[in-house]
Coordinates of C-alpha atoms and ligand atoms in Angstrom, one line a residue:
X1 CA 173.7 55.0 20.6
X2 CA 174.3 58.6 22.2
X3 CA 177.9 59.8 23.2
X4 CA 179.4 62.4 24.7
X5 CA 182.8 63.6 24.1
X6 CA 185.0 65.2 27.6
X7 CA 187.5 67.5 26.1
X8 CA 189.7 70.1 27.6
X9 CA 191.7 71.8 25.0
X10 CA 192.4 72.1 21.1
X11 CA 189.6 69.1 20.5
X12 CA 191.4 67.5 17.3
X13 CA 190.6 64.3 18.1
X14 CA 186.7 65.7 18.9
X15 CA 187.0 66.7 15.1
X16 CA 188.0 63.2 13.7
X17 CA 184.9 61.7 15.6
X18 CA 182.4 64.5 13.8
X19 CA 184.1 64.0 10.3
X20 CA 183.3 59.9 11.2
X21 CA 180.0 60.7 12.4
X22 CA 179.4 63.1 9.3
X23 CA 180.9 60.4 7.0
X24 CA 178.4 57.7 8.4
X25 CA 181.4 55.9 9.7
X26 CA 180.8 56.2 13.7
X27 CA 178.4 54.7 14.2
X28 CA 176.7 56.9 17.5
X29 CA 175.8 59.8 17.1
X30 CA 178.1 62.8 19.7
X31 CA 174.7 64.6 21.3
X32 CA 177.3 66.7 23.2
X33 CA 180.3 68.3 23.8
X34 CA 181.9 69.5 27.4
X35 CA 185.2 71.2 28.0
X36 CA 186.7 71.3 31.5
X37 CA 187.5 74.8 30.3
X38 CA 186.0 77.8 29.0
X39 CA 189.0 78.8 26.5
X40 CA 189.2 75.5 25.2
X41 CA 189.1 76.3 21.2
X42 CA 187.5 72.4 21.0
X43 CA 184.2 74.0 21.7
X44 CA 184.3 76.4 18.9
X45 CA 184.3 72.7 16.7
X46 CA 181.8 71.7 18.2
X47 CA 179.7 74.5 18.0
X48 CA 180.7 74.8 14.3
X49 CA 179.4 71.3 14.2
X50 CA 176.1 72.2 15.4
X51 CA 177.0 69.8 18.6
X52 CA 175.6 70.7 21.9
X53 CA 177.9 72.3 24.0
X54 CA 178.6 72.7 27.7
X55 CA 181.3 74.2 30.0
X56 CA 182.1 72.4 33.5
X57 CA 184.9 74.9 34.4
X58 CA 187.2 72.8 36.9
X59 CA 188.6 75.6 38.3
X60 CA 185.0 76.4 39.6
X61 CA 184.8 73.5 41.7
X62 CA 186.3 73.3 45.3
X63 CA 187.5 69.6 44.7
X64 CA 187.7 66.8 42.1
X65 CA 184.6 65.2 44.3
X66 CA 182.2 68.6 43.1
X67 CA 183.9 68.8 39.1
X68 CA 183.0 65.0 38.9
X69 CA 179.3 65.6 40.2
X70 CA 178.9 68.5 38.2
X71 CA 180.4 66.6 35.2
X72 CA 177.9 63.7 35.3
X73 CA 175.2 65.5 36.1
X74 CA 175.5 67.1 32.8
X75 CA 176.8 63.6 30.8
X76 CA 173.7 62.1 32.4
X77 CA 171.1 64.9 31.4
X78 CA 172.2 64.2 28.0
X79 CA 171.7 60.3 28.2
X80 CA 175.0 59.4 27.1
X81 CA 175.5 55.3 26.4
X82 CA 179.7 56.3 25.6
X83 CA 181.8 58.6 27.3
X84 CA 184.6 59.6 24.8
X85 CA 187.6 61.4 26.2
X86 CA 189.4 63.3 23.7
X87 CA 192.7 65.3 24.9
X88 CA 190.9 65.6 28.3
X89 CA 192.9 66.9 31.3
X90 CA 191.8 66.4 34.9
X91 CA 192.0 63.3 36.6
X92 CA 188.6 61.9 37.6
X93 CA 187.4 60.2 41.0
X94 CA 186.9 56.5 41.2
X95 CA 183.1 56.6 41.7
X96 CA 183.2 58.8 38.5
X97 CA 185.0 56.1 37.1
X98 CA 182.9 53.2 38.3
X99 CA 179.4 55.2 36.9
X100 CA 180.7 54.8 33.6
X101 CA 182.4 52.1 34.3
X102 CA 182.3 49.4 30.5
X103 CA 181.4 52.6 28.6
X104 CA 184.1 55.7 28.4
X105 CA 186.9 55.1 26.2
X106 CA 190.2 57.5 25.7
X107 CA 192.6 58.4 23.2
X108 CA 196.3 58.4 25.0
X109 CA 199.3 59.6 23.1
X110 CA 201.6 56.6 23.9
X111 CA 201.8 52.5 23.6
X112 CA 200.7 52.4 27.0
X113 CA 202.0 50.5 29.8
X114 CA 204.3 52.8 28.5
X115 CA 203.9 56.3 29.4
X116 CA 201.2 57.5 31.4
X117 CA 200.0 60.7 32.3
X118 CA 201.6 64.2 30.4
X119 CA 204.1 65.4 28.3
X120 CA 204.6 62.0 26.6
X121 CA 206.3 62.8 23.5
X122 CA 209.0 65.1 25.2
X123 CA 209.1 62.2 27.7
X124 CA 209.9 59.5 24.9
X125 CA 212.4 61.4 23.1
X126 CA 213.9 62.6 26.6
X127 CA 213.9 58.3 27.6
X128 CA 215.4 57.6 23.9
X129 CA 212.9 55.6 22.9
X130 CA 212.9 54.0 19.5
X131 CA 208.8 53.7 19.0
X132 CA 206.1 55.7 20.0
X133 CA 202.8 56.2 19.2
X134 CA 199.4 56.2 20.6
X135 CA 196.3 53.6 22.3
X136 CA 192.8 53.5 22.7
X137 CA 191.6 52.0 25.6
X138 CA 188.9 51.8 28.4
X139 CA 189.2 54.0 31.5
X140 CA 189.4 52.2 34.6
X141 CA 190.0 54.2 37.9
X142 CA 193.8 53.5 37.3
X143 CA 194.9 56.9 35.6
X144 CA 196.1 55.3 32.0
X145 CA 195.5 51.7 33.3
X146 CA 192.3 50.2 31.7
X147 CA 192.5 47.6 29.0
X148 CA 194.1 48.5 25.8
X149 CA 192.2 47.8 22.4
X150 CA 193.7 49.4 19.8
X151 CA 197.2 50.7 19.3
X152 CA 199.2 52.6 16.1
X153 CA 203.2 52.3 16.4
X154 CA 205.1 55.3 15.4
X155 CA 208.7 54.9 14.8
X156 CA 210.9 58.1 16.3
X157 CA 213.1 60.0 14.3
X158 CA 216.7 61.0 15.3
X159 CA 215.9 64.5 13.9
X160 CA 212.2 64.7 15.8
X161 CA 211.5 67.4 18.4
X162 CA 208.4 66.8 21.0
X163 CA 205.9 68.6 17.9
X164 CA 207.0 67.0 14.8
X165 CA 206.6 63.6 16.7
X166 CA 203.3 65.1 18.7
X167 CA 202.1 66.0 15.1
X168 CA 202.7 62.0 13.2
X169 CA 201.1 60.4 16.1
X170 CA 198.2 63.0 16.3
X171 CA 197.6 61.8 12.7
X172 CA 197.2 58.4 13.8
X173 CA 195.0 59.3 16.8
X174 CA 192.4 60.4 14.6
X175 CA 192.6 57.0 12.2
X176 CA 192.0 54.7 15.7
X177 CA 189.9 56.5 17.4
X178 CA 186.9 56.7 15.5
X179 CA 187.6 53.1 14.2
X180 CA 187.3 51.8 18.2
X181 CA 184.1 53.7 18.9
X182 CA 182.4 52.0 15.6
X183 CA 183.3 48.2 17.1
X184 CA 181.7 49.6 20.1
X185 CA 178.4 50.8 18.2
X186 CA 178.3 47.5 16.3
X187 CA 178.5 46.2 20.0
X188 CA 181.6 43.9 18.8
X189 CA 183.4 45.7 21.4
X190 CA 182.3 44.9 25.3
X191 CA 184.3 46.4 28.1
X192 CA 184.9 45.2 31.5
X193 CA 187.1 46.7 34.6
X194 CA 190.1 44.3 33.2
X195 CA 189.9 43.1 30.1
X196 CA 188.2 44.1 26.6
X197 CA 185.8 41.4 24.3
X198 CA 186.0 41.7 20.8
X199 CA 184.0 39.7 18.5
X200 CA 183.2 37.7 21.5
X201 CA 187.2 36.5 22.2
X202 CA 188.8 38.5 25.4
X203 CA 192.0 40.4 24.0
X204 CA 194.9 38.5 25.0
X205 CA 197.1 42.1 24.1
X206 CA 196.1 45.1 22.0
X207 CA 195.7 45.3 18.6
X208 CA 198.5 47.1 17.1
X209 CA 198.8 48.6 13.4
X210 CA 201.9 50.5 12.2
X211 CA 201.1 53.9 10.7
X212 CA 201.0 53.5 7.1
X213 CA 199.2 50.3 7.4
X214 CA 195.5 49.8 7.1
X215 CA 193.0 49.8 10.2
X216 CA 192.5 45.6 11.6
X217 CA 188.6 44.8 10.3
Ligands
NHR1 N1 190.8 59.3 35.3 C1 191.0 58.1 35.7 N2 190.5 57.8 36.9 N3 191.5 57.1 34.9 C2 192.0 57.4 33.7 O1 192.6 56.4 33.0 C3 192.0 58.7 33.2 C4 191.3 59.6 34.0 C5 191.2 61.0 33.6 C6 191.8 61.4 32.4 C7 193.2 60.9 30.4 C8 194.7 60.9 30.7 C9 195.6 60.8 29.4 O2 195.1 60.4 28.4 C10 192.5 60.4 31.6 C11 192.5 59.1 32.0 C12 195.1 64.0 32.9 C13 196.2 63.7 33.6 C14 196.7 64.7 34.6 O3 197.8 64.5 35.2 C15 196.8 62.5 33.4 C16 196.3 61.6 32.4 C17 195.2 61.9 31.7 C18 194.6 63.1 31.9 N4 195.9 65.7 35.0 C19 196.2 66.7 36.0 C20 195.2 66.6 37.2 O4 195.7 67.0 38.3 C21 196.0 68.2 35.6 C22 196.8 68.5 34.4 C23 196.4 69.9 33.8 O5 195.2 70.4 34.2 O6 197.1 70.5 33.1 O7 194.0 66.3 37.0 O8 196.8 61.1 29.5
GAR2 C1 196.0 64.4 22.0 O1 197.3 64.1 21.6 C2 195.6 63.4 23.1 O2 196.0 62.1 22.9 C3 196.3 64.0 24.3 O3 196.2 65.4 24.2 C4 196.0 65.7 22.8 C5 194.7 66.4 22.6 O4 194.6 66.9 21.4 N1 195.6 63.6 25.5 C6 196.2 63.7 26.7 O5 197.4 63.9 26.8 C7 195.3 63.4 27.8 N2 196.0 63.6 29.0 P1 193.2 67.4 20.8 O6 192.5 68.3 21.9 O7 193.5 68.1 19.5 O8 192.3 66.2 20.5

């Protein structure tokens, strides 16, 4: 199975999935890497890696409509099976959406419904919240909507600022992510526009594991 991995920044997560892949333990093999930016010091990873790379500069594009095109022409050229979004930053069409529609998964740093969109950790210290952490789940043309499948619960601190709580769910990002794209590559893992099959059972609510506790089989 061939994925492709969007990324627009730092590309952490994009590192857990090659140290996976490197360790056997992915289960597809990444056949590319594109950055929404030029800058982004993720591509430098991949490079490293010896992962295809490719720019699709957003700020290139007159709309979202032409980034999107551009975008799958370049997924599609590689013959991608998964679309992996890892800390990537522009919102995509809904007939982007619906091409990969049961195959792109992302990595969101909150227990979504809770949430969506930026700045999360500042915004759940800012709200006072108690737990935190991060999701995996499918993207649906909802922005942070799609059906959750794996979650890791972070408990806030009263002394945490937005990095040292960015940093202990980062940590965690990198044990689920990888561990959802393997179910996927076993094909235990089927996605559909609302809900998510594992083993063959729909998900009644996401799997949830706190962060010192092992990953669910
Ligand atoms: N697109 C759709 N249709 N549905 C989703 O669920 C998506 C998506 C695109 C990206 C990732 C998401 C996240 O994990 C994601 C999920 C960007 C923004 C955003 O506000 C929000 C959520 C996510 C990604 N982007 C601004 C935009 O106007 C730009 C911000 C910037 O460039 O700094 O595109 O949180
Ligand atoms: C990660 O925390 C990811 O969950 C988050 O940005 C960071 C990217 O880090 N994603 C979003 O906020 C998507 N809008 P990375 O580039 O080191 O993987």
């Amino acid at each position: 199975m061939r994925a492709v991995v969007l990324i627009s920044g730092r590309g952490s997560n994009l590192q857990a999935l090659l140290a996976a892949q490197r360790g056997g333990e992915l289960g597809v093999k990444i056949v590319g890497v594109i950055s929404s930016r030029d800058d982004a010091p993720g591509l430098r990873r991949a490079a490293a890696a010896g992962c295809r790379v490719a720019v699709v500069d957003a700020t290139r594009y007159p709309g979202r409509a032409a980034f999107d095109a551009a975008l799958s022409e370049q997924i599609d050229a590689w013959q991608a099976d998964l679309v992996l979004l890892a800390g990537f930053l522009r919102i995509f069409t809904d007939d982007f959406v619906i091409r990969y529609q049961n195959r792109m998964l992302n990595i969101h740093p909150s227990l979504l419904p809770a949430l969506r969109g930026l700045h999360t950790h500042r915004r759940a210290i800012a709200e006072g919240h108690t737990e935190h952490g991060c999701s995996v789940h499918a993207v649906t043309p909802e922005l942070d909507g799609g059906p959750v499948i794996l979650q890791a619960r972070v408990a806030v601190r009263a002394e945490d600022d937005e990095q040292t709580l960015a940093e202990r769910v980062l940590r965690q990002e990198h044990r689920i992510y990888p561990h959802v794209v393997r179910w996927f590559a076993d094909g235990r893992l089927q996605l559909n526009p609302d809900s998510v099959i594992l083993d063959g059972k729909p998900l009644a609510r996401p799997l949830q594991v706190r962060a010192g506790d092992p990953l669910p089989d």
